[in-house]
Amino acid sequence: MASHRKYKKSYNFKTYGFLNKAGSGFIALIILLSLIILCIYIINIIPGPMSILKNWLSHNLKDSLHESNLIPCTSLTSKILWTKSLPKLTSESPIRSNDVNDDGIEDIIIGFSTGLDIMNIPEYACTSYFNGQVPCFGGVLALNGKTGDILWIHWTAHAIFSIDCGLDLTNDKIKDCIICGRNGILHAVNGYNGTSIWEIPVRDLSISEEWKFSDIYDARFIADINGDDVGDIIASHIIHSSKIHTSEILIISGINGNIIHNSVLPNTEQLFLAPQKLIHPDGENIFILVTSSQKQSSGLYIISQVNLIYGNLKLRKLHHDTGKGTLLPPILVDVTLDGIEDIVAAMFNSTIIVYNGLTFEPIWNYTVPNSEMEKLENLY
């Protein structure tokens, strides 16, 4: 009987393990693809959460990059772009900026004096000193902000004290300037070419023949007062007579220079600065006045536009002081963050007082000991 051999089945365990791993990888790939498709579907139908997540991640990334790139300042350097010499001219007015040639670069506006009007030199001296230019005692000029070249010069009969180039009177898209100065100079100057838009004669500014007109130290543009849709001007000047020294407030039409209204201050203190305007939430215009006198006394007052124009010149006193408490030009800035500008007034003795622009009540004051202050800058 033949013997029967038993054949045993042999299994390749290596091949089986490989197939098992391949199958697991295929299943994992299918799951991964399914998750990607699901994520795409969620992003398409619900973009909000993803955008929020994206913004949150980018915000944190920017913060971290910003913090890591903060480098403390160790030194400051400057570079001279150009220099310009103006021989025979001196300046007593603030420098203003105004793009008068429409090149996108702010140009420099300078008021000046030649010094000849102080010495009472007759106008024929202009022939010798300024090649026949008449008048030649003062004026305003524009320098190209890019090169320093003179763009135009507007000559006047006296020195210029103040310039405001904040309004376009000629509707040519370039802001024009109002200038004022010694002996009643008050001109509107075309910002494009420096020509005169209008000039107020000295005789028109005096309220009567017995008053002697004096200097205009400040004039500035304000919003339209007389309803012609063109901004107007408010100015102040000193009036001298044989018996009294006082000040007058002028409101002047921006379009033609006609005097809309004038008011004489009811006291002996003088107004060297044009009133500043503060607008309340209800649209009421409040003017802020700073006065001073030869006795070094000074006052800070307010008056509504209605009372100013209609002759009821009742000033509300916010502050009054004598000696070195003389007030400097105040600035208007919202320190209470209520949307209304507040009044920041500084005195020569380095005392700063802040008044609420809505209630006009004092908020705080601070004095820098053993010091004096000459100017308060508005950096806003």
Tab-separated table of C-alpha atoms in Angstrom:
chain	number	residue	atom	x	y	z
A	1	MET	CA	0.000	0.000	0.000
A	2	ALA	CA	1.519	3.108	-1.073
A	3	SER	CA	2.235	5.535	1.540
A	4	HIS	CA	0.314	8.829	1.474
A	5	ARG	CA	2.268	12.003	1.807
A	6	LYS	CA	0.629	14.860	3.486
A	7	TYR	CA	1.171	18.210	1.919
A	8	LYS	CA	1.167	21.055	4.336
A	9	LYS	CA	0.050	24.452	3.240
A	10	SER	CA	2.753	27.071	3.532
A	11	TYR	CA	1.966	30.752	4.080
A	12	ASN	CA	4.188	33.694	3.072
A	13	PHE	CA	3.829	35.875	6.144
A	14	LYS	CA	5.975	38.658	4.607
A	15	THR	CA	3.611	39.025	1.641
A	16	TYR	CA	0.580	39.016	3.895
A	17	GLY	CA	2.059	41.728	6.122
A	18	PHE	CA	2.821	43.897	3.109
A	19	LEU	CA	-0.696	43.586	1.762
A	20	ASN	CA	-2.112	44.376	5.166
A	21	LYS	CA	-0.061	47.579	5.386
A	22	ALA	CA	-0.983	48.609	1.833
A	23	GLY	CA	-4.632	48.166	2.590
A	24	SER	CA	-4.373	50.266	5.740
A	25	GLY	CA	-2.562	53.020	3.827
A	26	PHE	CA	-5.225	53.004	1.112
A	27	ILE	CA	-7.955	53.332	3.716
A	28	ALA	CA	-6.075	56.174	5.406
A	29	LEU	CA	-5.712	57.959	2.062
A	30	ILE	CA	-9.440	57.642	1.428
A	31	ILE	CA	-10.185	59.045	4.887
A	32	LEU	CA	-7.770	61.934	4.316
A	33	LEU	CA	-9.326	62.784	0.954
A	34	SER	CA	-12.758	62.632	2.518
A	35	LEU	CA	-11.704	65.039	5.249
A	36	ILE	CA	-10.271	67.453	2.665
A	37	ILE	CA	-13.496	67.357	0.668
A	38	LEU	CA	-15.489	67.907	3.857
A	39	CYS	CA	-13.352	70.890	4.814
A	40	ILE	CA	-13.760	72.431	1.370
A	41	TYR	CA	-17.506	71.956	1.626
A	42	ILE	CA	-17.623	73.590	5.069
A	43	ILE	CA	-15.525	76.542	3.877
A	44	ASN	CA	-17.842	77.134	0.935
A	45	ILE	CA	-21.080	77.066	2.902
A	46	ILE	CA	-19.833	78.652	6.148
A	47	PRO	CA	-17.100	81.245	5.335
A	48	GLY	CA	-17.608	83.315	8.479
A	49	PRO	CA	-15.842	81.172	11.095
A	50	MET	CA	-12.911	80.562	8.771
A	51	SER	CA	-12.480	84.259	8.041
A	52	ILE	CA	-12.584	84.975	11.760
A	53	LEU	CA	-9.952	82.319	12.353
A	54	LYS	CA	-7.839	83.695	9.526
A	55	ASN	CA	-8.021	87.247	10.896
A	56	TRP	CA	-7.196	86.041	14.377
A	57	LEU	CA	-4.159	84.126	13.171
A	58	SER	CA	-2.924	86.986	10.977
A	59	HIS	CA	-3.470	89.502	13.816
A	60	ASN	CA	-1.431	87.421	16.229
A	61	LEU	CA	1.260	86.990	13.568
A	62	LYS	CA	1.431	90.747	12.928
A	63	ASP	CA	1.603	91.478	16.663
A	64	SER	CA	4.414	89.014	17.145
A	65	LEU	CA	6.330	90.374	14.156
A	66	HIS	CA	5.779	93.959	15.335
A	67	GLU	CA	7.016	93.180	18.828
A	68	SER	CA	10.042	91.365	17.490
A	69	ASN	CA	10.951	94.246	15.137
A	70	LEU	CA	10.750	97.052	17.707
A	71	ILE	CA	14.116	98.770	17.761
A	72	PRO	CA	14.721	101.687	20.139
A	73	CYS	CA	15.873	104.982	18.635
A	74	THR	CA	19.509	105.678	19.441
A	75	SER	CA	20.114	108.664	17.168
A	76	LEU	CA	18.359	110.945	14.711
A	77	THR	CA	19.831	112.256	11.499
A	78	SER	CA	18.725	115.014	9.146
A	79	LYS	CA	19.487	115.816	5.549
A	80	ILE	CA	19.480	119.250	3.951
A	81	LEU	CA	17.319	119.126	0.820
A	82	TRP	CA	17.849	122.753	-0.185
A	83	THR	CA	18.696	126.155	1.235
A	84	LYS	CA	17.367	129.555	0.234
A	85	SER	CA	18.738	132.961	1.167
A	86	LEU	CA	16.374	135.944	1.167
A	87	PRO	CA	18.575	139.059	1.385
A	88	LYS	CA	17.095	142.326	2.707
A	89	LEU	CA	14.058	140.493	4.119
A	90	THR	CA	13.106	139.745	7.732
A	91	SER	CA	10.106	137.755	8.928
A	92	GLU	CA	7.794	138.294	11.898
A	93	SER	CA	5.009	135.924	10.829
A	94	PRO	CA	4.621	132.149	11.176
A	95	ILE	CA	5.623	130.027	8.196
A	96	ARG	CA	2.693	128.323	6.463
A	97	SER	CA	2.498	125.450	3.975
A	98	ASN	CA	0.297	125.399	0.883
A	99	ASP	CA	0.636	123.492	-2.392
A	100	VAL	CA	0.334	126.488	-4.707
A	101	ASN	CA	1.773	124.892	-7.881
A	102	ASP	CA	-0.354	121.732	-7.578
A	103	ASP	CA	2.565	119.291	-7.767
A	104	GLY	CA	1.534	117.295	-4.708
A	105	ILE	CA	4.310	118.783	-2.558
A	106	GLU	CA	3.563	121.421	0.066
A	107	ASP	CA	5.183	124.775	-0.706
A	108	ILE	CA	6.402	127.324	1.854
A	109	ILE	CA	4.545	130.613	2.441
A	110	ILE	CA	6.510	133.336	4.246
A	111	GLY	CA	5.390	136.792	5.347
A	112	PHE	CA	8.169	139.348	5.465
A	113	SER	CA	9.268	142.920	6.071
A	114	THR	CA	12.094	144.922	4.560
A	115	GLY	CA	12.387	147.131	7.646
A	116	LEU	CA	11.983	150.355	5.684
A	117	ASP	CA	8.494	151.162	7.004
A	118	ILE	CA	9.772	151.219	10.597
A	119	MET	CA	12.174	154.022	9.711
A	120	ASN	CA	9.443	156.059	7.935
A	121	ILE	CA	11.395	156.060	4.686
A	122	PRO	CA	9.400	157.404	1.719
A	123	GLU	CA	8.414	155.055	-1.079
A	124	TYR	CA	10.891	156.523	-3.559
A	125	ALA	CA	13.581	154.677	-1.560
A	126	CYS	CA	12.277	151.513	-3.224
A	127	THR	CA	14.051	152.664	-6.377
A	128	SER	CA	17.420	152.369	-4.675
A	129	TYR	CA	16.881	149.290	-2.538
A	130	PHE	CA	14.545	147.100	-4.623
A	131	ASN	CA	15.018	148.179	-8.243
A	132	GLY	CA	11.930	150.338	-8.383
A	133	GLN	CA	9.530	147.839	-6.841
A	134	VAL	CA	6.667	149.859	-5.283
A	135	PRO	CA	5.511	149.154	-2.632
A	136	CYS	CA	8.578	147.500	-1.161
A	137	PHE	CA	8.101	147.625	2.632
A	138	GLY	CA	6.674	144.131	3.174
A	139	GLY	CA	4.851	141.249	1.586
A	140	VAL	CA	4.407	137.505	1.316
A	141	LEU	CA	6.195	135.018	-0.933
A	142	ALA	CA	5.900	131.357	-1.904
A	143	LEU	CA	8.884	129.014	-2.119
A	144	ASN	CA	8.765	125.772	-4.098
A	145	GLY	CA	8.730	122.995	-1.514
A	146	LYS	CA	10.790	120.715	-3.743
A	147	THR	CA	13.528	123.103	-4.913
A	148	GLY	CA	13.317	126.278	-2.787
A	149	ASP	CA	12.830	128.501	-5.837
A	150	ILE	CA	10.594	131.565	-5.491
A	151	LEU	CA	7.240	130.894	-7.134
A	152	TRP	CA	5.711	134.344	-6.582
A	153	ILE	CA	5.949	137.479	-4.413
A	154	HIS	CA	3.080	139.683	-3.280
A	155	TRP	CA	4.388	143.091	-2.142
A	156	THR	CA	2.677	145.284	0.462
A	157	ALA	CA	3.184	148.745	1.914
A	158	HIS	CA	3.957	147.427	5.409
A	159	ALA	CA	5.229	144.370	7.298
A	160	ILE	CA	3.126	141.193	7.472
A	161	PHE	CA	2.324	139.663	10.868
A	162	SER	CA	-0.080	136.821	10.105
A	163	ILE	CA	-0.932	134.418	7.259
A	164	ASP	CA	-3.780	131.927	6.904
A	165	CYS	CA	-3.908	129.792	3.731
A	166	GLY	CA	-6.833	127.592	4.666
A	167	LEU	CA	-9.537	128.384	2.107
A	168	ASP	CA	-10.041	128.438	-1.667
A	169	LEU	CA	-11.687	131.780	-2.488
A	170	THR	CA	-11.239	131.626	-6.271
A	171	ASN	CA	-12.583	128.093	-6.797
A	172	ASP	CA	-9.452	126.970	-8.661
A	173	LYS	CA	-8.743	124.007	-6.324
A	174	ILE	CA	-5.765	125.858	-4.778
A	175	LYS	CA	-6.102	127.399	-1.336
A	176	ASP	CA	-5.727	131.161	-1.136
A	177	CYS	CA	-4.216	133.230	1.688
A	178	ILE	CA	-5.411	136.037	3.940
A	179	ILE	CA	-2.561	138.249	5.166
A	180	CYS	CA	-2.518	141.109	7.673
A	181	GLY	CA	0.060	143.357	9.233
A	182	ARG	CA	1.266	146.763	10.295
A	183	ASN	CA	-0.837	149.889	9.740
A	184	GLY	CA	-3.988	148.057	8.721
A	185	ILE	CA	-2.734	145.719	5.992
A	186	LEU	CA	-5.460	143.165	5.193
A	187	HIS	CA	-5.294	141.432	1.789
A	188	ALA	CA	-6.669	138.283	0.207
A	189	VAL	CA	-3.950	136.774	-1.987
A	190	ASN	CA	-4.399	134.291	-4.823
A	191	GLY	CA	-2.547	131.137	-3.836
A	192	TYR	CA	-1.732	130.180	-7.430
A	193	ASN	CA	0.075	133.315	-8.591
A	194	GLY	CA	0.244	135.738	-5.637
A	195	THR	CA	-2.004	138.390	-7.165
A	196	SER	CA	-4.412	140.384	-5.032
A	197	ILE	CA	-7.995	139.117	-4.824
A	198	TRP	CA	-9.083	142.118	-2.765
A	199	GLU	CA	-7.604	144.639	-0.349
A	200	ILE	CA	-9.344	146.581	2.400
A	201	PRO	CA	-8.370	150.283	2.447
A	202	VAL	CA	-7.247	151.578	5.825
A	203	ARG	CA	-9.982	154.211	5.918
A	204	ASP	CA	-12.693	151.526	5.700
A	205	LEU	CA	-11.501	149.887	8.906
A	206	SER	CA	-11.758	152.931	11.175
A	207	ILE	CA	-15.150	153.263	12.856
A	208	SER	CA	-14.921	157.056	13.040
A	209	GLU	CA	-12.572	159.839	11.979
A	210	GLU	CA	-11.395	160.556	15.514
A	211	TRP	CA	-10.068	157.032	15.884
A	212	LYS	CA	-6.622	156.262	14.581
A	213	PHE	CA	-6.291	152.873	12.959
A	214	SER	CA	-3.378	150.692	14.023
A	215	ASP	CA	-1.970	147.240	13.373
A	216	ILE	CA	-3.803	144.019	12.530
A	217	TYR	CA	-1.927	141.222	14.261
A	218	ASP	CA	-4.133	138.284	13.349
A	219	ALA	CA	-6.803	137.268	10.831
A	220	ARG	CA	-8.120	133.822	9.984
A	221	PHE	CA	-10.661	132.066	7.821
A	222	ILE	CA	-13.972	130.921	9.295
A	223	ALA	CA	-17.024	129.176	7.860
A	224	ASP	CA	-19.556	131.161	5.854
A	225	ILE	CA	-21.350	133.809	7.926
A	226	ASN	CA	-23.328	135.851	5.383
A	227	GLY	CA	-24.850	132.959	3.442
A	228	ASP	CA	-22.994	133.306	0.105
A	229	ASP	CA	-21.461	129.782	0.381
A	230	VAL	CA	-17.935	131.234	0.563
A	231	GLY	CA	-15.933	131.202	3.776
A	232	ASP	CA	-15.400	134.507	5.560
A	233	ILE	CA	-12.671	136.079	7.702
A	234	ILE	CA	-12.516	137.148	11.331
A	235	ALA	CA	-9.826	139.602	12.396
A	236	SER	CA	-8.899	141.814	15.316
A	237	HIS	CA	-7.047	145.090	15.383
A	238	ILE	CA	-6.014	147.754	17.849
A	239	ILE	CA	-7.703	151.168	17.903
A	240	HIS	CA	-5.887	154.201	19.282
A	241	SER	CA	-7.373	157.579	20.114
A	242	SER	CA	-6.358	160.491	22.277
A	243	LYS	CA	-8.242	159.067	25.258
A	244	ILE	CA	-8.451	155.285	24.935
A	245	HIS	CA	-6.729	152.214	23.539
A	246	THR	CA	-9.040	149.354	22.728
A	247	SER	CA	-9.701	146.647	20.135
A	248	GLU	CA	-12.192	145.911	17.403
A	249	ILE	CA	-13.398	142.565	16.051
A	250	LEU	CA	-14.090	142.470	12.322
A	251	ILE	CA	-16.044	139.881	10.336
A	252	ILE	CA	-15.226	140.249	6.640
A	253	SER	CA	-16.699	138.699	3.513
A	254	GLY	CA	-14.294	136.236	1.958
A	255	ILE	CA	-15.557	136.802	-1.570
A	256	ASN	CA	-15.149	140.592	-1.819
A	257	GLY	CA	-13.634	141.953	1.418
A	258	ASN	CA	-16.739	143.833	2.543
A	259	ILE	CA	-17.055	144.268	6.301
A	260	ILE	CA	-20.023	142.214	7.503
A	261	HIS	CA	-19.850	143.284	11.133
A	262	ASN	CA	-17.588	145.062	13.589
A	263	SER	CA	-17.636	145.116	17.402
A	264	VAL	CA	-15.537	147.127	19.835
A	265	LEU	CA	-14.432	145.393	23.008
A	266	PRO	CA	-16.180	146.852	26.065
A	267	ASN	CA	-13.047	147.142	28.198
A	268	THR	CA	-9.552	148.534	28.043
A	269	GLU	CA	-7.884	145.183	27.378
A	270	GLN	CA	-6.611	144.678	23.860
A	271	LEU	CA	-7.243	141.823	21.465
A	272	PHE	CA	-4.087	140.922	19.559
A	273	LEU	CA	-5.362	137.539	18.350
A	274	ALA	CA	-8.379	136.893	16.177
A	275	PRO	CA	-11.118	134.945	18.000
A	276	GLN	CA	-11.128	131.190	17.512
A	277	LYS	CA	-14.347	129.367	16.701
A	278	LEU	CA	-15.659	126.322	18.571
A	279	ILE	CA	-18.671	124.407	17.208
A	280	HIS	CA	-21.130	122.792	19.619
A	281	PRO	CA	-23.110	119.612	18.827
A	282	ASP	CA	-26.277	121.645	18.159
A	283	GLY	CA	-24.416	123.699	15.543
A	284	GLU	CA	-23.989	126.785	17.734
A	285	ASN	CA	-20.770	128.686	17.047
A	286	ILE	CA	-18.821	129.897	20.074
A	287	PHE	CA	-15.923	132.335	19.705
A	288	ILE	CA	-12.977	132.237	22.109
A	289	LEU	CA	-11.178	135.495	22.873
A	290	VAL	CA	-7.827	136.058	24.545
A	291	THR	CA	-7.136	139.610	25.718
A	292	SER	CA	-4.141	141.359	27.258
A	293	SER	CA	-3.210	144.835	28.434
A	294	GLN	CA	-0.152	146.989	29.009
A	295	LYS	CA	-0.365	146.102	32.713
A	296	GLN	CA	0.296	142.432	31.788
A	297	SER	CA	-3.204	141.386	32.736
A	298	SER	CA	-5.012	138.943	30.488
A	299	GLY	CA	-8.366	137.275	30.133
A	300	LEU	CA	-9.961	134.264	28.461
A	301	TYR	CA	-13.559	134.849	27.337
A	302	ILE	CA	-16.248	133.204	25.215
A	303	ILE	CA	-19.168	134.647	23.275
A	304	SER	CA	-21.750	133.084	20.966
A	305	GLN	CA	-21.814	134.025	17.303
A	306	VAL	CA	-25.363	135.390	17.634
A	307	ASN	CA	-24.370	137.771	20.423
A	308	LEU	CA	-21.235	138.844	18.567
A	309	ILE	CA	-22.975	139.651	15.287
A	310	TYR	CA	-26.055	141.304	16.733
A	311	GLY	CA	-24.119	143.629	18.974
A	312	ASN	CA	-24.813	142.046	22.343
A	313	LEU	CA	-21.150	141.844	23.268
A	314	LYS	CA	-21.551	140.189	26.659
A	315	LEU	CA	-18.419	138.157	27.245
A	316	ARG	CA	-18.419	135.177	29.590
A	317	LYS	CA	-15.189	135.159	31.578
A	318	LEU	CA	-13.393	131.852	31.935
A	319	HIS	CA	-10.118	133.173	33.334
A	320	HIS	CA	-8.460	136.450	34.257
A	321	ASP	CA	-5.023	137.082	35.708
A	322	THR	CA	-2.414	139.794	36.167
A	323	GLY	CA	1.357	139.912	36.111
A	324	LYS	CA	3.065	137.031	34.325
A	325	GLY	CA	-0.253	135.238	33.909
A	326	THR	CA	-0.501	136.685	30.425
A	327	LEU	CA	-2.290	134.170	28.204
A	328	LEU	CA	-0.774	132.669	25.087
A	329	PRO	CA	-2.837	131.665	22.025
A	330	PRO	CA	-5.028	128.723	23.112
A	331	ILE	CA	-5.452	125.518	21.141
A	332	LEU	CA	-8.642	123.533	20.610
A	333	VAL	CA	-8.361	119.768	21.012
A	334	ASP	CA	-10.708	117.053	22.275
A	335	VAL	CA	-9.038	115.892	25.503
A	336	THR	CA	-12.257	114.416	26.978
A	337	LEU	CA	-12.897	112.204	23.915
A	338	ASP	CA	-16.541	113.280	23.728
A	339	GLY	CA	-16.314	114.513	20.145
A	340	ILE	CA	-16.198	118.195	21.156
A	341	GLU	CA	-13.035	120.260	21.118
A	342	ASP	CA	-11.871	121.492	24.499
A	343	ILE	CA	-9.909	124.660	25.276
A	344	VAL	CA	-6.264	124.344	26.291
A	345	ALA	CA	-4.948	127.702	27.489
A	346	ALA	CA	-1.392	128.383	28.582
A	347	MET	CA	0.075	131.324	30.429
A	348	PHE	CA	3.528	132.859	30.318
A	349	ASN	CA	4.258	131.538	33.822
A	350	SER	CA	3.902	127.961	32.478
A	351	THR	CA	0.454	127.289	33.905
A	352	ILE	CA	-1.775	125.245	31.614
A	353	ILE	CA	-5.554	125.251	32.120
A	354	VAL	CA	-7.976	122.971	30.272
A	355	TYR	CA	-11.661	123.853	29.959
A	356	ASN	CA	-14.453	121.540	28.856
A	357	GLY	CA	-15.586	122.617	25.397
A	358	LEU	CA	-19.236	121.826	26.121
A	359	THR	CA	-19.744	123.153	29.655
A	360	PHE	CA	-16.716	125.521	29.795
A	361	GLU	CA	-15.939	124.268	33.280
A	362	PRO	CA	-12.242	123.778	34.185
A	363	ILE	CA	-11.060	120.176	33.862
A	364	TRP	CA	-7.524	120.408	35.223
A	365	ASN	CA	-4.550	122.745	35.463
A	366	TYR	CA	-0.837	122.201	35.794
A	367	THR	CA	2.090	124.519	36.461
A	368	VAL	CA	5.679	123.793	35.480
A	369	PRO	CA	7.749	125.263	38.335
A	370	ASN	CA	10.520	127.785	37.729
A	371	SER	CA	9.871	128.128	34.010
A	372	GLU	CA	8.266	130.325	31.385
A	373	MET	CA	6.285	129.377	28.290
A	374	GLU	CA	6.318	131.243	24.992
A	375	LYS	CA	4.176	129.055	22.734
A	376	LEU	CA	1.670	126.188	22.836
A	377	GLU	CA	1.704	123.929	19.780
A	378	ASN	CA	-1.261	121.962	18.446
A	379	LEU	CA	0.018	118.575	17.259
A	380	TYR	CA	-3.381	117.199	16.260
